[in-house]
Amino acid sequence: MAEKSTQQYLRSNDVNEKLIASIDNGIIILDEELSIFYYNKWLEIHTQLKEVDVLNHKIDEVFTNINGKTLKRKIKTALRMETPTFYTATITKYLLPIKINQLKISGFKHMRQDVSVIPFDKEKRLVALIITDQTNVTNTNNLLQSNIKKVQDLNNELIKERETIDERVILLKIDTNNLITQTSRAYTDLLGFDKESIINNDYFYLERLQMPVALKEEIQKHQREKKVLKFEKVSLTSEGKEICLLSTLVPQYNQSAQHIGFIIFSENITNAKLLQEHQEKLLRNSRASAMGEMISMIAHQWRQPLSVINTIIATLKIKKELDILEDHLITSSYNRIEETVSFLSETIDDFRNFFKENKELKRVPMHIIFEKSNNLLRSEMEIYSILYEEDIDEKLLITTLQNELVQTIINILKNSVDAFKENPHDAQKLTVKSYESQTCITIEIEDNAGGIPKDILQKVFEPYFSTKSKNGTGLGLYVCKTIIEEHLKGQLTMRSRDNKTKTIIELPKNVVVS
Amino acid sequence: MSNITLTEDEKDVLQELMNVAYGNATAIVADMLDAFASLSIPNIKIMQTAELLNELHDLKGDSYFFSTQAFAGEFSGESAFFIDNESAQNLALHLELETDEDLQDAILELTNVLTSSLTTRLAKEMNTEVKFSLPSISKIPLNEMDQNDSFKEYSQVIVIDTQLNFEDQKINGEIFILTKDGSIEWLKNQLNNILEAMM
Ligand SMILES: Nc1ncnc2c1ncn2[C@@H]1O[C@H](COP(=O)(O)OP(=O)(O)OP(=O)(O)O)[C@@H](O)[C@H]1O
Ligand SMILES: [Mg+2]
């Protein structure tokens, strides 16, 4: 019974009107010329305009933001089609400018609206505009969109990072049974194996040939203790090439902190290793060659003093056999031998220091340098009748590495003596001069022992260049050049003209030796 | 997916109905655009959604506007409208639109007009009614088309190639009416009723 009376009640009252009054939508009825015929409560509240104030006014005059032309088109089309046309919140945003006061919707000033333009009365050319508040939906949508964008960006980044890791990081994952569960492309590329042929293999089995027992034990110990281990190891590529890897073993856990295996990151240090070995070899080589050169130089510089000692001993022997050996000769010979032997040992020290830095400079009179040099050559010059002339101011002082300069002068003078032996004549003469200018001290040594042909002169400073078939090592002038130009920062030149050879040494007065 | 297909006869009837509906739509579009516009005779195809996606894949060129509108009733589904950028610009020019928003609104309107009038008329011919929801629009690169999951919901697509001709410019678009299996069955039924009535 109750049901029936309710139904009657509903029929007798205008349900539609009641509903429309309380509906949560804006409803406007318009004609084709945009005049307002109906304006519901919802709109009155939201726009704060009373229906009486807007009736018969044109909607685009009440709300000046409305594009009348577009609205007219939509109305006309809706009436023509007999189906609705629309405004959408996503695009048009809103038709009626209704301010929103909700704090939580930060981005929008006005309510977002979907509007359906519904054909209402075809005869009277009326349409109903149904306005739905879409602010929350739009806002949620926007938030969603921007979050989707963020997620996408992050995802892209992640993918890229994953790719770079795969490409760059030499990586191997093994489970708790040491079975390989994952390899990076960098790993398979480096070693030249297929991923398939490695995955699920036992790590230690795979490495059995290249892993020393001690290293295996060390790794296993760290595995038991779940500790990080750094180790160096050689691996073989599929082509049998050796690759040196610096690897790090890191225990791996899953999200629930369960131990699931190990990651082995590696770094290819083959090139670094090779470089290191190469450099060590070079270093060894250069040390060896320096040592060799030093010994050759000492040997070269020993020849003159040794021959001096030989000569003295030979003289003693002969005099003894002839029984004309006098005591004072024994004494003087003995002294000279002693002197020369100490020169020999000094020479060793000099050449040991040859490649060292910070050698000790000495200030000495120039004529002393020549006296020391001549000590070893004087008798030879006498024997071969070489006239020796010296023009050196007694007061001329030089700051220099004395012994090295002496060795130089010995070599030069000895070359002249050698040349006279090859090419003897009546007027053999050796002239020595030294003088100073403002910045340097010059030494000139000249002989008339035949000179040097031009093509040979070009090569005399090269190590091991010698025209002397028997005893020449070709080191003499090379030693001179090294001492004068590299150690004393001077200049050594040779000229030859008219059977004469002139050697010129120019030394800076302010020496900074190296 | 669906194995339901339309027979040749059924297709013929559908084509007839579409021609009628399309004629109606043409007139309305002309009114809406307030211009003398003619729509070329439609080229109607019915295909599986998968085929359509393949076809879309083959399309080259720049971006397209893609708008959709769902409709509900005994015959339900979603209609979609594709319009290339150039055509969209032509439309903007014709309607003297200034902003992108106005243009998108106009495209939606065009979509709504084309699909509503088409579908309404089609429904009417088949003695039913349809109700439309708000259209929505997106501007998407075609290669992302097959990631558009909503497409995959549908089994059959009625594809209508259209060309709106103005005095000096053309607007090319393509209308798709996407339907689900249930609707296709219903459609098949209705088409057969009409076929019988014609016999
Ligand atoms: N005063 C000189 N007169 C002629 N030729 C010379 C003279 N000084 C050097 N030479 C030429 O220069 C070459 C190189 O000299 P260097 O002192 O470097 O080696 P060497 O004298 O041949 O060998 P070593 O020094 O071991 O006896 C000599 O072989 C010689 O041909
Ligand atoms: Mg020599």
mmCIF file of N, CA and C in Angstrom, chain A residues 186-265:
data_model
loop_
_atom_site.group_PDB
_atom_site.id
_atom_site.type_symbol
_atom_site.label_atom_id
_atom_site.label_comp_id
_atom_site.label_asym_id
_atom_site.label_seq_id
_atom_site.Cartn_x
_atom_site.Cartn_y
_atom_site.Cartn_z
ATOM 1 N N ALA A 186 79.648 -6.778 -21.312
ATOM 2 C CA ALA A 186 81.060 -6.402 -21.279
ATOM 3 C C ALA A 186 81.924 -7.624 -20.991
ATOM 4 N N TYR A 187 81.404 -8.513 -20.122
ATOM 5 C CA TYR A 187 82.157 -9.712 -19.756
ATOM 6 C C TYR A 187 82.264 -10.664 -20.946
ATOM 7 N N THR A 188 81.103 -10.955 -21.552
ATOM 8 C CA THR A 188 81.125 -11.913 -22.660
ATOM 9 C C THR A 188 81.885 -11.350 -23.860
ATOM 10 N N ASP A 189 81.746 -10.035 -24.076
ATOM 11 C CA ASP A 189 82.481 -9.415 -25.181
ATOM 12 C C ASP A 189 83.978 -9.525 -24.963
ATOM 13 N N LEU A 190 84.397 -9.251 -23.745
ATOM 14 C CA LEU A 190 85.831 -9.246 -23.441
ATOM 15 C C LEU A 190 86.421 -10.631 -23.613
ATOM 16 N N LEU A 191 85.709 -11.620 -23.102
ATOM 17 C CA LEU A 191 86.280 -12.959 -23.126
ATOM 18 C C LEU A 191 85.904 -13.735 -24.389
ATOM 19 N N GLY A 192 84.966 -13.153 -25.148
ATOM 20 C CA GLY A 192 84.610 -13.775 -26.419
ATOM 21 C C GLY A 192 83.828 -15.064 -26.282
ATOM 22 N N PHE A 193 83.086 -15.189 -25.173
ATOM 23 C CA PHE A 193 82.246 -16.378 -25.013
ATOM 24 C C PHE A 193 80.782 -16.015 -25.210
ATOM 25 N N ASP A 194 79.963 -17.018 -25.547
ATOM 26 C CA ASP A 194 78.516 -16.826 -25.567
ATOM 27 C C ASP A 194 78.017 -16.797 -24.145
ATOM 28 N N LYS A 195 77.000 -16.000 -23.947
ATOM 29 C CA LYS A 195 76.357 -15.980 -22.638
ATOM 30 C C LYS A 195 75.876 -17.392 -22.279
ATOM 31 N N GLU A 196 75.269 -18.036 -23.273
ATOM 32 C CA GLU A 196 74.658 -19.345 -23.025
ATOM 33 C C GLU A 196 75.683 -20.365 -22.538
ATOM 34 N N SER A 197 76.894 -20.260 -23.094
ATOM 35 C CA SER A 197 77.883 -21.273 -22.743
ATOM 36 C C SER A 197 78.454 -21.052 -21.353
ATOM 37 N N ILE A 198 78.180 -19.896 -20.768
ATOM 38 C CA ILE A 198 78.724 -19.596 -19.447
ATOM 39 C C ILE A 198 77.684 -19.790 -18.355
ATOM 40 N N ILE A 199 76.462 -19.325 -18.655
ATOM 41 C CA ILE A 199 75.400 -19.380 -17.644
ATOM 42 C C ILE A 199 75.210 -20.815 -17.148
ATOM 43 N N ASN A 200 74.991 -20.937 -15.846
ATOM 44 C CA ASN A 200 74.753 -22.228 -15.186
ATOM 45 C C ASN A 200 75.986 -23.105 -15.054
ATOM 46 N N ASN A 201 77.139 -22.579 -15.505
ATOM 47 C CA ASN A 201 78.377 -23.321 -15.273
ATOM 48 C C ASN A 201 78.917 -22.992 -13.901
ATOM 49 N N ASP A 202 79.712 -23.912 -13.373
ATOM 50 C CA ASP A 202 80.364 -23.666 -12.098
ATOM 51 C C ASP A 202 81.505 -22.684 -12.325
ATOM 52 N N TYR A 203 81.532 -21.644 -11.505
ATOM 53 C CA TYR A 203 82.533 -20.594 -11.690
ATOM 54 C C TYR A 203 83.954 -21.149 -11.567
ATOM 55 N N PHE A 204 84.171 -21.956 -10.539
ATOM 56 C CA PHE A 204 85.529 -22.468 -10.324
ATOM 57 C C PHE A 204 85.929 -23.475 -11.394
ATOM 58 N N TYR A 205 84.904 -24.196 -11.916
ATOM 59 C CA TYR A 205 85.210 -25.141 -12.988
ATOM 60 C C TYR A 205 85.646 -24.353 -14.231
ATOM 61 N N LEU A 206 84.904 -23.295 -14.495
ATOM 62 C CA LEU A 206 85.213 -22.465 -15.657
ATOM 63 C C LEU A 206 86.617 -21.871 -15.565
ATOM 64 N N GLU A 207 87.025 -21.554 -14.342
ATOM 65 C CA GLU A 207 88.298 -20.863 -14.143
ATOM 66 C C GLU A 207 89.412 -21.831 -13.751
ATOM 67 N N ARG A 208 89.090 -23.140 -13.761
ATOM 68 C CA ARG A 208 90.014 -24.098 -13.132
ATOM 69 C C ARG A 208 91.436 -24.006 -13.681
ATOM 70 N N LEU A 209 91.570 -23.721 -14.979
ATOM 71 C CA LEU A 209 92.901 -23.750 -15.569
ATOM 72 C C LEU A 209 93.716 -22.506 -15.255
ATOM 73 N N GLN A 210 92.992 -21.414 -14.958
ATOM 74 C CA GLN A 210 93.733 -20.168 -14.774
ATOM 75 C C GLN A 210 93.704 -19.681 -13.341
ATOM 76 N N MET A 211 93.240 -20.540 -12.430
ATOM 77 C CA MET A 211 93.171 -20.044 -11.067
ATOM 78 C C MET A 211 94.104 -20.826 -10.150
ATOM 79 N N PRO A 212 95.113 -20.131 -9.630
ATOM 80 C CA PRO A 212 96.028 -20.797 -8.712
ATOM 81 C C PRO A 212 95.259 -21.310 -7.485
ATOM 82 N N VAL A 213 95.705 -22.422 -6.960
ATOM 83 C CA VAL A 213 95.021 -23.047 -5.821
ATOM 84 C C VAL A 213 94.896 -22.068 -4.653
ATOM 85 N N ALA A 214 95.982 -21.340 -4.415
ATOM 86 C CA ALA A 214 95.979 -20.414 -3.281
ATOM 87 C C ALA A 214 94.881 -19.376 -3.436
ATOM 88 N N LEU A 215 94.704 -18.886 -4.665
ATOM 89 C CA LEU A 215 93.677 -17.870 -4.906
ATOM 90 C C LEU A 215 92.292 -18.472 -4.703
ATOM 91 N N LYS A 216 92.105 -19.695 -5.209
ATOM 92 C CA LYS A 216 90.816 -20.371 -5.060
ATOM 93 C C LYS A 216 90.472 -20.490 -3.574
ATOM 94 N N GLU A 217 91.463 -20.897 -2.793
ATOM 95 C CA GLU A 217 91.224 -21.059 -1.360
ATOM 96 C C GLU A 217 90.881 -19.727 -0.702
ATOM 97 N N GLU A 218 91.594 -18.708 -1.138
ATOM 98 C CA GLU A 218 91.358 -17.363 -0.610
ATOM 99 C C GLU A 218 89.921 -16.925 -0.920
ATOM 100 N N ILE A 219 89.491 -17.154 -2.165
ATOM 101 C CA ILE A 219 88.132 -16.772 -2.562
ATOM 102 C C ILE A 219 87.114 -17.553 -1.737
ATOM 103 N N GLN A 220 87.348 -18.845 -1.620
ATOM 104 C CA GLN A 220 86.381 -19.677 -0.887
ATOM 105 C C GLN A 220 86.289 -19.281 0.577
ATOM 106 N N LYS A 221 87.436 -18.881 1.119
ATOM 107 C CA LYS A 221 87.443 -18.438 2.514
ATOM 108 C C LYS A 221 86.560 -17.186 2.651
ATOM 109 N N HIS A 222 86.741 -16.263 1.708
ATOM 110 C CA HIS A 222 85.936 -15.041 1.764
ATOM 111 C C HIS A 222 84.469 -15.330 1.501
ATOM 112 N N GLN A 223 84.211 -16.333 0.678
ATOM 113 C CA GLN A 223 82.814 -16.699 0.419
ATOM 114 C C GLN A 223 82.170 -17.215 1.695
ATOM 115 N N ARG A 224 82.912 -18.063 2.402
ATOM 116 C CA ARG A 224 82.363 -18.607 3.655
ATOM 117 C C ARG A 224 82.066 -17.473 4.626
ATOM 118 N N GLU A 225 82.979 -16.517 4.662
ATOM 119 C CA GLU A 225 82.812 -15.422 5.623
ATOM 120 C C GLU A 225 81.958 -14.294 5.068
ATOM 121 N N LYS A 226 81.512 -14.441 3.811
ATOM 122 C CA LYS A 226 80.713 -13.430 3.126
ATOM 123 C C LYS A 226 81.384 -12.067 3.199
ATOM 124 N N LYS A 227 82.647 -12.074 2.825
ATOM 125 C CA LYS A 227 83.420 -10.833 2.867
ATOM 126 C C LYS A 227 83.837 -10.422 1.466
ATOM 127 N N VAL A 228 84.113 -9.146 1.341
ATOM 128 C CA VAL A 228 84.557 -8.614 0.060
ATOM 129 C C VAL A 228 86.019 -8.965 -0.153
ATOM 130 N N LEU A 229 86.346 -9.368 -1.387
ATOM 131 C CA LEU A 229 87.742 -9.697 -1.684
ATOM 132 C C LEU A 229 88.140 -9.085 -3.017
ATOM 133 N N LYS A 230 89.316 -8.474 -3.021
ATOM 134 C CA LYS A 230 89.882 -7.959 -4.272
ATOM 135 C C LYS A 230 90.981 -8.906 -4.715
ATOM 136 N N PHE A 231 90.954 -9.314 -5.950
ATOM 137 C CA PHE A 231 92.035 -10.195 -6.402
ATOM 138 C C PHE A 231 92.372 -9.966 -7.876
ATOM 139 N N GLU A 232 93.621 -10.291 -8.210
ATOM 140 C CA GLU A 232 94.085 -10.144 -9.582
ATOM 141 C C GLU A 232 94.217 -11.521 -10.186
ATOM 142 N N LYS A 233 93.794 -11.640 -11.442
ATOM 143 C CA LYS A 233 93.795 -12.965 -12.021
ATOM 144 C C LYS A 233 93.910 -12.865 -13.536
ATOM 145 N N VAL A 234 94.564 -13.867 -14.109
ATOM 146 C CA VAL A 234 94.642 -13.903 -15.559
ATOM 147 C C VAL A 234 93.534 -14.803 -16.074
ATOM 148 N N SER A 235 92.786 -14.336 -17.087
ATOM 149 C CA SER A 235 91.776 -15.180 -17.711
ATOM 150 C C SER A 235 92.140 -15.364 -19.172
ATOM 151 N N LEU A 236 91.655 -16.445 -19.738
ATOM 152 C CA LEU A 236 91.918 -16.687 -21.154
ATOM 153 C C LEU A 236 90.671 -16.368 -21.965
ATOM 154 N N THR A 237 90.856 -15.686 -23.086
ATOM 155 C CA THR A 237 89.712 -15.440 -23.960
ATOM 156 C C THR A 237 89.479 -16.695 -24.786
ATOM 157 N N SER A 238 88.354 -16.678 -25.538
ATOM 158 C CA SER A 238 88.058 -17.843 -26.362
ATOM 159 C C SER A 238 89.169 -18.064 -27.381
ATOM 160 N N GLU A 239 89.900 -17.013 -27.687
ATOM 161 C CA GLU A 239 90.989 -17.157 -28.650
ATOM 162 C C GLU A 239 92.318 -17.466 -27.976
ATOM 163 N N GLY A 240 92.272 -17.657 -26.688
ATOM 164 C CA GLY A 240 93.481 -18.054 -25.972
ATOM 165 C C GLY A 240 94.369 -16.889 -25.570
ATOM 166 N N LYS A 241 93.843 -15.675 -25.726
ATOM 167 C CA LYS A 241 94.638 -14.515 -25.323
ATOM 168 C C LYS A 241 94.540 -14.313 -23.811
ATOM 169 N N GLU A 242 95.639 -13.912 -23.218
ATOM 170 C CA GLU A 242 95.621 -13.700 -21.774
ATOM 171 C C GLU A 242 95.103 -12.316 -21.443
ATOM 172 N N ILE A 243 94.209 -12.271 -20.476
ATOM 173 C CA ILE A 243 93.671 -10.990 -20.045
ATOM 174 C C ILE A 243 93.812 -10.897 -18.545
ATOM 175 N N CYS A 244 94.329 -9.777 -18.102
ATOM 176 C CA CYS A 244 94.539 -9.629 -16.671
ATOM 177 C C CYS A 244 93.367 -8.865 -16.065
ATOM 178 N N LEU A 245 92.714 -9.474 -15.096
ATOM 179 C CA LEU A 245 91.543 -8.849 -14.490
ATOM 180 C C LEU A 245 91.804 -8.543 -13.020
ATOM 181 N N LEU A 246 91.367 -7.347 -12.650
ATOM 182 C CA LEU A 246 91.374 -7.007 -11.229
ATOM 183 C C LEU A 246 89.923 -7.119 -10.778
ATOM 184 N N SER A 247 89.631 -8.115 -9.960
ATOM 185 C CA SER A 247 88.236 -8.417 -9.639
ATOM 186 C C SER A 247 87.914 -8.138 -8.179
ATOM 187 N N THR A 248 86.625 -7.884 -7.962
ATOM 188 C CA THR A 248 86.154 -7.697 -6.597
ATOM 189 C C THR A 248 84.977 -8.636 -6.377
ATOM 190 N N LEU A 249 85.087 -9.423 -5.353
ATOM 191 C CA LEU A 249 84.022 -10.354 -4.996
ATOM 192 C C LEU A 249 83.157 -9.685 -3.941
ATOM 193 N N VAL A 250 81.856 -9.583 -4.237
ATOM 194 C CA VAL A 250 80.962 -8.908 -3.297
ATOM 195 C C VAL A 250 79.768 -9.813 -3.005
ATOM 196 N N PRO A 251 79.473 -10.077 -1.743
ATOM 197 C CA PRO A 251 78.309 -10.902 -1.437
ATOM 198 C C PRO A 251 77.024 -10.194 -1.833
ATOM 199 N N GLN A 252 76.055 -10.973 -2.285
ATOM 200 C CA GLN A 252 74.805 -10.384 -2.765
ATOM 201 C C GLN A 252 73.635 -10.909 -1.944
ATOM 202 N N TYR A 253 72.752 -9.996 -1.597
ATOM 203 C CA TYR A 253 71.596 -10.368 -0.786
ATOM 204 C C TYR A 253 70.326 -9.975 -1.514
ATOM 205 N N ASN A 254 69.235 -10.702 -1.255
ATOM 206 C CA ASN A 254 67.960 -10.285 -1.841
ATOM 207 C C ASN A 254 67.244 -9.319 -0.906
ATOM 208 N N GLN A 255 66.006 -8.940 -1.302
ATOM 209 C CA GLN A 255 65.306 -7.918 -0.522
ATOM 210 C C GLN A 255 65.074 -8.328 0.924
ATOM 211 N N SER A 256 64.888 -9.612 1.129
ATOM 212 C CA SER A 256 64.664 -10.041 2.511
ATOM 213 C C SER A 256 65.983 -10.377 3.201
ATOM 214 N N ALA A 257 67.048 -9.754 2.696
ATOM 215 C CA ALA A 257 68.366 -9.847 3.323
ATOM 216 C C ALA A 257 68.899 -11.275 3.377
ATOM 217 N N GLN A 258 68.381 -12.110 2.480
ATOM 218 C CA GLN A 258 68.904 -13.462 2.402
ATOM 219 C C GLN A 258 70.097 -13.465 1.468
ATOM 220 N N HIS A 259 71.133 -14.213 1.869
ATOM 221 C CA HIS A 259 72.314 -14.288 1.013
ATOM 222 C C HIS A 259 72.001 -15.151 -0.190
ATOM 223 N N ILE A 260 72.188 -14.600 -1.401
ATOM 224 C CA ILE A 260 71.815 -15.367 -2.585
ATOM 225 C C ILE A 260 73.001 -15.670 -3.497
ATOM 226 N N GLY A 261 74.172 -15.133 -3.146
ATOM 227 C CA GLY A 261 75.325 -15.434 -3.988
ATOM 228 C C GLY A 261 76.341 -14.311 -3.950
ATOM 229 N N PHE A 262 77.092 -14.186 -5.038
ATOM 230 C CA PHE A 262 78.132 -13.164 -5.090
ATOM 231 C C PHE A 262 78.128 -12.482 -6.443
ATOM 232 N N ILE A 263 78.528 -11.222 -6.425
ATOM 233 C CA ILE A 263 78.769 -10.521 -7.684
ATOM 234 C C ILE A 263 80.281 -10.372 -7.807
ATOM 235 N N ILE A 264 80.787 -10.640 -8.994
ATOM 236 C CA ILE A 264 82.220 -10.421 -9.214
ATOM 237 C C ILE A 264 82.364 -9.318 -10.262
ATOM 238 N N PHE A 265 82.781 -8.151 -9.809
ATOM 239 C CA PHE A 265 83.054 -7.040 -10.718
ATOM 240 C C PHE A 265 84.510 -7.140 -11.134
#
